[in-house]
Amino acid sequence: AGPADGSDPRAKWQPQDTDIQSCDYWRHCSIDGNICDCSGGSLTNCPPGTKLATASWVASCYNPTDGESYLIAYRDCCGANMPGRCPCLNTEGELPVYRPEFANDIIWCFGAEDDAMTYHCTISPIVGKAS
Amino acid sequence: MPFPTKARTLLAAVAMALATASGALADKIELLDAAPEDALVVNIDKMKYETPEITIKAGDAVTWTNQEVMPHNVHFLAGVVADEAVKGTMLKKDESWSARFNEPGTYDYHCTPHPFMRGKVVVE
């Protein structure tokens, strides 16, 4: 139970490590938008035809399988309209825009090829172990 | 659950206006594939450039090395070192990015996703 299944949107975050297309997948602890795996991409790759941004916001997400926390650098795939599949909004450790490194309301398309700034979806790659 | 939408913020709008693709470089700067042994090193850690202002001589190289897990880069706005913006690759922990500066001048830079992180290279 938890926010992902809609039972109680205010319930404490309960991460799982089995379904990457579900909002409560542990790496999505601070995702805002759509999961790319649901629209032709994968957990760490953009869908064909979209442009991967270089900049990102980050969050420290807890992996329930190994009990460790990892820094996830959420990167937006840009240049196409929102797919409408697997929408998620999680805010573990999120901070306001004056702390942009942890702010997920921003469209993080900076650095995408062709200056694409239209948000499509978000990937959740690990960039390192969180301390 | 309610359908979330990405809120477009003022920060995003400003950054979008600043974002330009890096193109052909002028002679002021030369991007290097590897860090020269004699390059001056600017470490990046704890959300800042540890040496925010460095002074070098024309022809010297600078290497930026990220010491933390948070990704960072080096971004020169359009008109600083070239007509178009020069955006260094995002550096993960222990990764580096190097450039050689060939002309005297003062070159301000920042980190693309963290505009409050600023630095300066003074070339004599």
mmCIF file of C-alpha atoms in Angstrom:
data_model
loop_
_atom_site.group_PDB
_atom_site.id
_atom_site.type_symbol
_atom_site.label_atom_id
_atom_site.label_comp_id
_atom_site.label_asym_id
_atom_site.label_seq_id
_atom_site.Cartn_x
_atom_site.Cartn_y
_atom_site.Cartn_z
ATOM 1 C CA ALA A 1 0.000 0.000 0.000
ATOM 2 C CA GLY A 2 1.136 3.554 -0.504
ATOM 3 C CA PRO A 3 0.828 6.565 -2.763
ATOM 4 C CA ALA A 4 1.528 4.584 -5.916
ATOM 5 C CA ASP A 5 -1.611 2.486 -5.802
ATOM 6 C CA GLY A 6 -3.811 5.450 -5.039
ATOM 7 C CA SER A 7 -5.022 4.021 -1.775
ATOM 8 C CA ASP A 8 -3.733 6.880 0.292
ATOM 9 C CA PRO A 9 -1.850 9.647 -1.503
ATOM 10 C CA ARG A 10 -0.529 10.945 1.783
ATOM 11 C CA ALA A 11 0.789 7.611 2.994
ATOM 12 C CA LYS A 12 4.486 7.180 3.608
ATOM 13 C CA TRP A 13 6.564 6.151 0.600
ATOM 14 C CA GLN A 14 6.861 2.361 0.414
ATOM 15 C CA PRO A 15 9.404 1.456 -2.291
ATOM 16 C CA GLN A 16 9.392 -1.855 -4.142
ATOM 17 C CA ASP A 17 11.979 -3.474 -6.411
ATOM 18 C CA THR A 18 9.876 -5.552 -8.791
ATOM 19 C CA ASP A 19 7.935 -3.332 -11.188
ATOM 20 C CA ILE A 20 9.711 -0.414 -12.859
ATOM 21 C CA GLN A 21 6.473 0.798 -14.458
ATOM 22 C CA SER A 22 4.889 1.375 -11.094
ATOM 23 C CA CYS A 23 5.204 4.694 -9.299
ATOM 24 C CA ASP A 24 6.414 3.016 -6.141
ATOM 25 C CA TYR A 25 9.444 1.460 -7.831
ATOM 26 C CA TRP A 26 12.312 2.494 -5.561
ATOM 27 C CA ARG A 27 14.286 4.470 -8.159
ATOM 28 C CA HIS A 28 11.253 6.675 -8.816
ATOM 29 C CA CYS A 29 11.280 8.129 -5.301
ATOM 30 C CA SER A 30 11.460 11.701 -6.631
ATOM 31 C CA ILE A 31 10.168 11.390 -10.183
ATOM 32 C CA ASP A 32 7.768 13.970 -11.609
ATOM 33 C CA GLY A 33 6.184 13.255 -14.960
ATOM 34 C CA ASN A 34 6.013 9.996 -16.883
ATOM 35 C CA ILE A 35 8.078 6.817 -16.691
ATOM 36 C CA CYS A 36 9.929 6.391 -20.005
ATOM 37 C CA ASP A 37 9.718 2.605 -19.839
ATOM 38 C CA CYS A 38 5.994 2.925 -20.534
ATOM 39 C CA SER A 39 6.443 4.802 -23.820
ATOM 40 C CA GLY A 40 9.141 2.940 -25.716
ATOM 41 C CA GLY A 41 12.133 3.781 -23.577
ATOM 42 C CA SER A 42 13.502 1.934 -20.597
ATOM 43 C CA LEU A 43 14.479 2.608 -17.024
ATOM 44 C CA THR A 44 17.651 4.341 -18.218
ATOM 45 C CA ASN A 45 17.071 5.071 -21.918
ATOM 46 C CA CYS A 46 14.880 7.521 -23.795
ATOM 47 C CA PRO A 47 12.193 6.436 -26.265
ATOM 48 C CA PRO A 48 13.208 6.603 -29.929
ATOM 49 C CA GLY A 49 12.896 10.070 -31.383
ATOM 50 C CA THR A 50 13.294 11.909 -28.123
ATOM 51 C CA LYS A 51 16.364 13.768 -26.929
ATOM 52 C CA LEU A 52 18.135 12.990 -23.689
ATOM 53 C CA ALA A 53 18.920 15.990 -21.533
ATOM 54 C CA THR A 54 22.307 16.190 -19.886
ATOM 55 C CA ALA A 55 21.276 18.092 -16.783
ATOM 56 C CA SER A 56 19.208 16.525 -14.045
ATOM 57 C CA TRP A 57 17.799 16.789 -10.603
ATOM 58 C CA VAL A 58 18.749 14.169 -8.079
ATOM 59 C CA ALA A 59 17.387 12.298 -5.104
ATOM 60 C CA SER A 60 18.678 9.729 -2.696
ATOM 61 C CA CYS A 61 16.443 6.681 -3.044
ATOM 62 C CA TYR A 62 16.354 3.704 -0.724
ATOM 63 C CA ASN A 63 16.626 0.279 -2.342
ATOM 64 C CA PRO A 64 14.603 -2.192 -0.265
ATOM 65 C CA THR A 65 16.455 -5.159 -1.777
ATOM 66 C CA ASP A 66 19.949 -4.372 -0.535
ATOM 67 C CA GLY A 67 19.093 -1.801 2.104
ATOM 68 C CA GLU A 68 21.341 0.808 0.496
ATOM 69 C CA SER A 69 20.544 4.305 -0.740
ATOM 70 C CA TYR A 70 21.597 5.468 -4.167
ATOM 71 C CA LEU A 71 21.722 8.830 -5.849
ATOM 72 C CA ILE A 72 19.347 8.870 -8.798
ATOM 73 C CA ALA A 73 19.999 11.531 -11.445
ATOM 74 C CA TYR A 74 16.607 11.941 -13.095
ATOM 75 C CA ARG A 75 17.026 12.958 -16.686
ATOM 76 C CA ASP A 76 14.245 14.106 -18.937
ATOM 77 C CA CYS A 77 13.667 12.859 -22.459
ATOM 78 C CA CYS A 78 12.561 15.809 -24.513
ATOM 79 C CA GLY A 79 11.322 16.921 -27.900
ATOM 80 C CA ALA A 80 7.949 15.165 -27.951
ATOM 81 C CA ASN A 81 4.656 15.695 -26.213
ATOM 82 C CA MET A 82 3.862 13.900 -22.985
ATOM 83 C CA PRO A 83 2.848 10.287 -23.633
ATOM 84 C CA GLY A 84 0.235 10.148 -20.895
ATOM 85 C CA ARG A 85 1.465 6.747 -19.802
ATOM 86 C CA CYS A 86 2.620 5.901 -16.302
ATOM 87 C CA PRO A 87 2.323 9.358 -14.794
ATOM 88 C CA CYS A 88 3.999 9.683 -11.404
ATOM 89 C CA LEU A 89 4.745 12.332 -8.869
ATOM 90 C CA ASN A 90 6.926 11.398 -5.936
ATOM 91 C CA THR A 91 8.721 13.860 -3.741
ATOM 92 C CA GLU A 92 11.127 12.005 -1.470
ATOM 93 C CA GLY A 93 13.675 14.625 -0.466
ATOM 94 C CA GLU A 94 12.345 17.141 -2.941
ATOM 95 C CA LEU A 95 13.128 20.794 -2.249
ATOM 96 C CA PRO A 96 11.808 24.100 -3.646
ATOM 97 C CA VAL A 97 13.215 25.584 -6.864
ATOM 98 C CA TYR A 98 15.706 27.730 -4.984
ATOM 99 C CA ARG A 99 17.460 24.423 -4.370
ATOM 100 C CA PRO A 100 17.207 23.306 -7.999
ATOM 101 C CA GLU A 101 19.402 20.251 -7.602
ATOM 102 C CA PHE A 102 16.543 18.622 -5.675
ATOM 103 C CA ALA A 103 13.608 20.324 -7.408
ATOM 104 C CA ASN A 104 11.524 18.194 -9.749
ATOM 105 C CA ASP A 105 8.983 20.813 -10.872
ATOM 106 C CA ILE A 106 11.605 22.158 -13.268
ATOM 107 C CA ILE A 107 11.620 20.926 -16.842
ATOM 108 C CA TRP A 108 15.109 19.500 -16.882
ATOM 109 C CA CYS A 109 15.611 19.459 -20.634
ATOM 110 C CA PHE A 110 18.797 21.529 -20.515
ATOM 111 C CA GLY A 111 21.524 20.170 -22.724
ATOM 112 C CA ALA A 112 19.218 18.067 -24.872
ATOM 113 C CA GLU A 113 20.111 17.777 -28.539
ATOM 114 C CA ASP A 114 18.535 20.368 -30.847
ATOM 115 C CA ASP A 115 17.686 22.434 -27.749
ATOM 116 C CA ALA A 116 14.588 20.312 -27.270
ATOM 117 C CA MET A 117 12.674 21.690 -24.294
ATOM 118 C CA THR A 118 9.337 19.886 -24.551
ATOM 119 C CA TYR A 119 8.987 17.380 -21.737
ATOM 120 C CA HIS A 120 8.196 13.790 -22.717
ATOM 121 C CA CYS A 121 9.251 11.430 -19.925
ATOM 122 C CA THR A 122 11.884 10.775 -17.298
ATOM 123 C CA ILE A 123 14.506 8.069 -16.776
ATOM 124 C CA SER A 124 15.887 7.034 -13.403
ATOM 125 C CA PRO A 125 19.559 6.048 -13.694
ATOM 126 C CA ILE A 126 21.808 5.511 -10.705
ATOM 127 C CA VAL A 127 24.852 7.792 -10.655
ATOM 128 C CA GLY A 128 26.383 6.615 -7.403
ATOM 129 C CA LYS A 129 25.898 5.489 -3.893
ATOM 130 C CA ALA A 130 24.376 8.065 -1.614
ATOM 131 C CA SER A 131 26.137 8.764 1.632
ATOM 132 C CA MET B 1 -4.056 9.186 -8.692
ATOM 133 C CA PRO B 2 -4.294 12.674 -10.147
ATOM 134 C CA PHE B 3 -2.509 13.218 -13.426
ATOM 135 C CA PRO B 4 0.640 15.139 -12.650
ATOM 136 C CA THR B 5 1.924 17.883 -14.882
ATOM 137 C CA LYS B 6 5.348 19.357 -14.986
ATOM 138 C CA ALA B 7 5.157 22.885 -13.743
ATOM 139 C CA ARG B 8 7.132 25.252 -15.916
ATOM 140 C CA THR B 9 9.034 27.505 -13.609
ATOM 141 C CA LEU B 10 10.721 30.821 -13.985
ATOM 142 C CA LEU B 11 14.041 29.067 -13.553
ATOM 143 C CA ALA B 12 13.278 26.770 -16.433
ATOM 144 C CA ALA B 13 12.280 29.660 -18.629
ATOM 145 C CA VAL B 14 15.439 31.586 -17.845
ATOM 146 C CA ALA B 15 17.645 28.580 -18.369
ATOM 147 C CA MET B 16 15.905 27.780 -21.622
ATOM 148 C CA ALA B 17 16.672 31.257 -22.860
ATOM 149 C CA LEU B 18 20.311 30.723 -21.993
ATOM 150 C CA ALA B 19 20.611 27.273 -23.458
ATOM 151 C CA THR B 20 22.337 27.108 -26.775
ATOM 152 C CA ALA B 21 24.044 24.291 -28.557
ATOM 153 C CA SER B 22 27.803 24.259 -28.434
ATOM 154 C CA GLY B 23 29.209 24.646 -31.893
ATOM 155 C CA ALA B 24 32.463 25.533 -33.515
ATOM 156 C CA LEU B 25 34.828 27.068 -31.026
ATOM 157 C CA ALA B 26 36.752 30.235 -31.448
ATOM 158 C CA ASP B 27 40.469 30.283 -30.828
ATOM 159 C CA LYS B 28 39.977 31.348 -27.223
ATOM 160 C CA ILE B 29 39.437 27.823 -25.967
ATOM 161 C CA GLU B 30 40.374 24.345 -27.074
ATOM 162 C CA LEU B 31 38.560 21.348 -25.643
ATOM 163 C CA LEU B 32 40.825 18.452 -24.739
ATOM 164 C CA ASP B 33 40.029 14.761 -24.794
ATOM 165 C CA ALA B 34 42.341 13.987 -21.878
ATOM 166 C CA ALA B 35 43.646 15.941 -18.928
ATOM 167 C CA PRO B 36 47.189 17.213 -19.573
ATOM 168 C CA GLU B 37 49.646 16.459 -16.784
ATOM 169 C CA ASP B 38 50.483 20.124 -16.345
ATOM 170 C CA ALA B 39 46.878 21.315 -16.230
ATOM 171 C CA LEU B 40 45.648 23.291 -13.279
ATOM 172 C CA VAL B 41 42.988 21.304 -11.475
ATOM 173 C CA VAL B 42 39.736 22.737 -10.191
ATOM 174 C CA ASN B 43 37.975 20.251 -7.972
ATOM 175 C CA ILE B 44 34.200 20.294 -7.695
ATOM 176 C CA ASP B 45 32.749 19.253 -4.365
ATOM 177 C CA LYS B 46 29.945 20.123 -1.984
ATOM 178 C CA MET B 47 28.039 22.038 -4.658
ATOM 179 C CA LYS B 48 30.852 24.416 -5.506
ATOM 180 C CA TYR B 49 34.020 24.877 -7.513
ATOM 181 C CA GLU B 50 36.664 24.646 -4.824
ATOM 182 C CA THR B 51 38.849 27.220 -6.573
ATOM 183 C CA PRO B 52 36.231 29.591 -7.926
ATOM 184 C CA GLU B 53 38.794 31.909 -9.497
ATOM 185 C CA ILE B 54 42.050 30.786 -11.025
ATOM 186 C CA THR B 55 44.660 32.743 -12.916
ATOM 187 C CA ILE B 56 46.632 31.093 -15.666
ATOM 188 C CA LYS B 57 48.793 32.079 -18.587
ATOM 189 C CA ALA B 58 47.696 31.916 -22.207
ATOM 190 C CA GLY B 59 48.198 28.394 -23.461
ATOM 191 C CA ASP B 60 47.634 26.758 -20.071
ATOM 192 C CA ALA B 61 45.049 24.060 -19.599
ATOM 193 C CA VAL B 62 42.502 23.640 -16.822
ATOM 194 C CA THR B 63 40.986 20.362 -15.686
ATOM 195 C CA TRP B 64 37.782 20.245 -13.699
ATOM 196 C CA THR B 65 37.304 17.080 -11.643
ATOM 197 C CA ASN B 66 34.088 16.189 -9.875
ATOM 198 C CA GLN B 67 34.719 14.812 -6.404
ATOM 199 C CA GLU B 68 31.123 14.067 -5.449
ATOM 200 C CA VAL B 69 28.270 11.893 -6.641
ATOM 201 C CA MET B 70 26.149 14.867 -7.666
ATOM 202 C CA PRO B 71 26.716 15.440 -11.412
ATOM 203 C CA HIS B 72 28.194 18.805 -12.425
ATOM 204 C CA ASN B 73 29.645 20.461 -15.497
ATOM 205 C CA VAL B 74 31.315 23.632 -16.753
ATOM 206 C CA HIS B 75 29.176 25.922 -18.888
ATOM 207 C CA PHE B 76 30.342 29.083 -20.640
ATOM 208 C CA LEU B 77 27.542 31.270 -21.921
ATOM 209 C CA ALA B 78 27.429 32.400 -25.529
ATOM 210 C CA GLY B 79 29.998 35.054 -26.230
ATOM 211 C CA VAL B 80 32.347 34.126 -23.393
ATOM 212 C CA VAL B 81 34.772 31.759 -25.070
ATOM 213 C CA ALA B 82 32.981 31.400 -28.387
ATOM 214 C CA ASP B 83 30.072 32.882 -30.260
ATOM 215 C CA GLU B 84 27.899 30.032 -29.074
ATOM 216 C CA ALA B 85 27.661 28.597 -25.581
ATOM 217 C CA VAL B 86 30.111 25.899 -24.583
ATOM 218 C CA LYS B 87 28.539 23.311 -22.300
ATOM 219 C CA GLY B 88 30.902 20.765 -20.859
ATOM 220 C CA THR B 89 29.732 17.203 -20.399
ATOM 221 C CA MET B 90 28.083 16.315 -17.130
ATOM 222 C CA LEU B 91 30.703 14.808 -14.847
ATOM 223 C CA LYS B 92 29.951 11.967 -12.506
ATOM 224 C CA LYS B 93 32.151 11.332 -9.482
ATOM 225 C CA ASP B 94 35.878 11.225 -10.364
ATOM 226 C CA GLU B 95 35.288 12.257 -13.970
ATOM 227 C CA SER B 96 37.160 15.196 -15.510
ATOM 228 C CA TRP B 97 36.787 17.748 -18.293
ATOM 229 C CA SER B 98 39.668 19.779 -19.683
ATOM 230 C CA ALA B 99 40.149 22.846 -21.811
ATOM 231 C CA ARG B 100 43.090 24.946 -22.941
ATOM 232 C CA PHE B 101 42.797 28.728 -22.924
ATOM 233 C CA ASN B 102 44.682 30.473 -25.684
ATOM 234 C CA GLU B 103 43.822 34.147 -25.304
ATOM 235 C CA PRO B 104 44.073 36.540 -22.357
ATOM 236 C CA GLY B 105 40.775 37.461 -20.816
ATOM 237 C CA THR B 106 38.348 36.694 -18.035
ATOM 238 C CA TYR B 107 36.036 33.782 -18.633
ATOM 239 C CA ASP B 108 33.085 33.264 -16.306
ATOM 240 C CA TYR B 109 31.335 29.943 -16.120
ATOM 241 C CA HIS B 110 28.702 28.108 -14.130
ATOM 242 C CA CYS B 111 27.162 24.654 -13.723
ATOM 243 C CA THR B 112 24.191 24.116 -16.055
ATOM 244 C CA PRO B 113 21.762 22.521 -13.561
ATOM 245 C CA HIS B 114 23.111 24.544 -10.617
ATOM 246 C CA PRO B 115 23.272 28.192 -11.720
ATOM 247 C CA PHE B 116 24.402 29.293 -8.269
ATOM 248 C CA MET B 117 27.688 27.441 -8.834
ATOM 249 C CA ARG B 118 29.968 29.927 -10.510
ATOM 250 C CA GLY B 119 33.633 30.150 -11.340
ATOM 251 C CA LYS B 120 36.081 32.234 -13.306
ATOM 252 C CA VAL B 121 39.230 31.607 -15.324
ATOM 253 C CA VAL B 122 41.520 34.613 -15.677
ATOM 254 C CA VAL B 123 43.991 34.197 -18.511
ATOM 255 C CA GLU B 124 46.962 36.573 -18.459
#
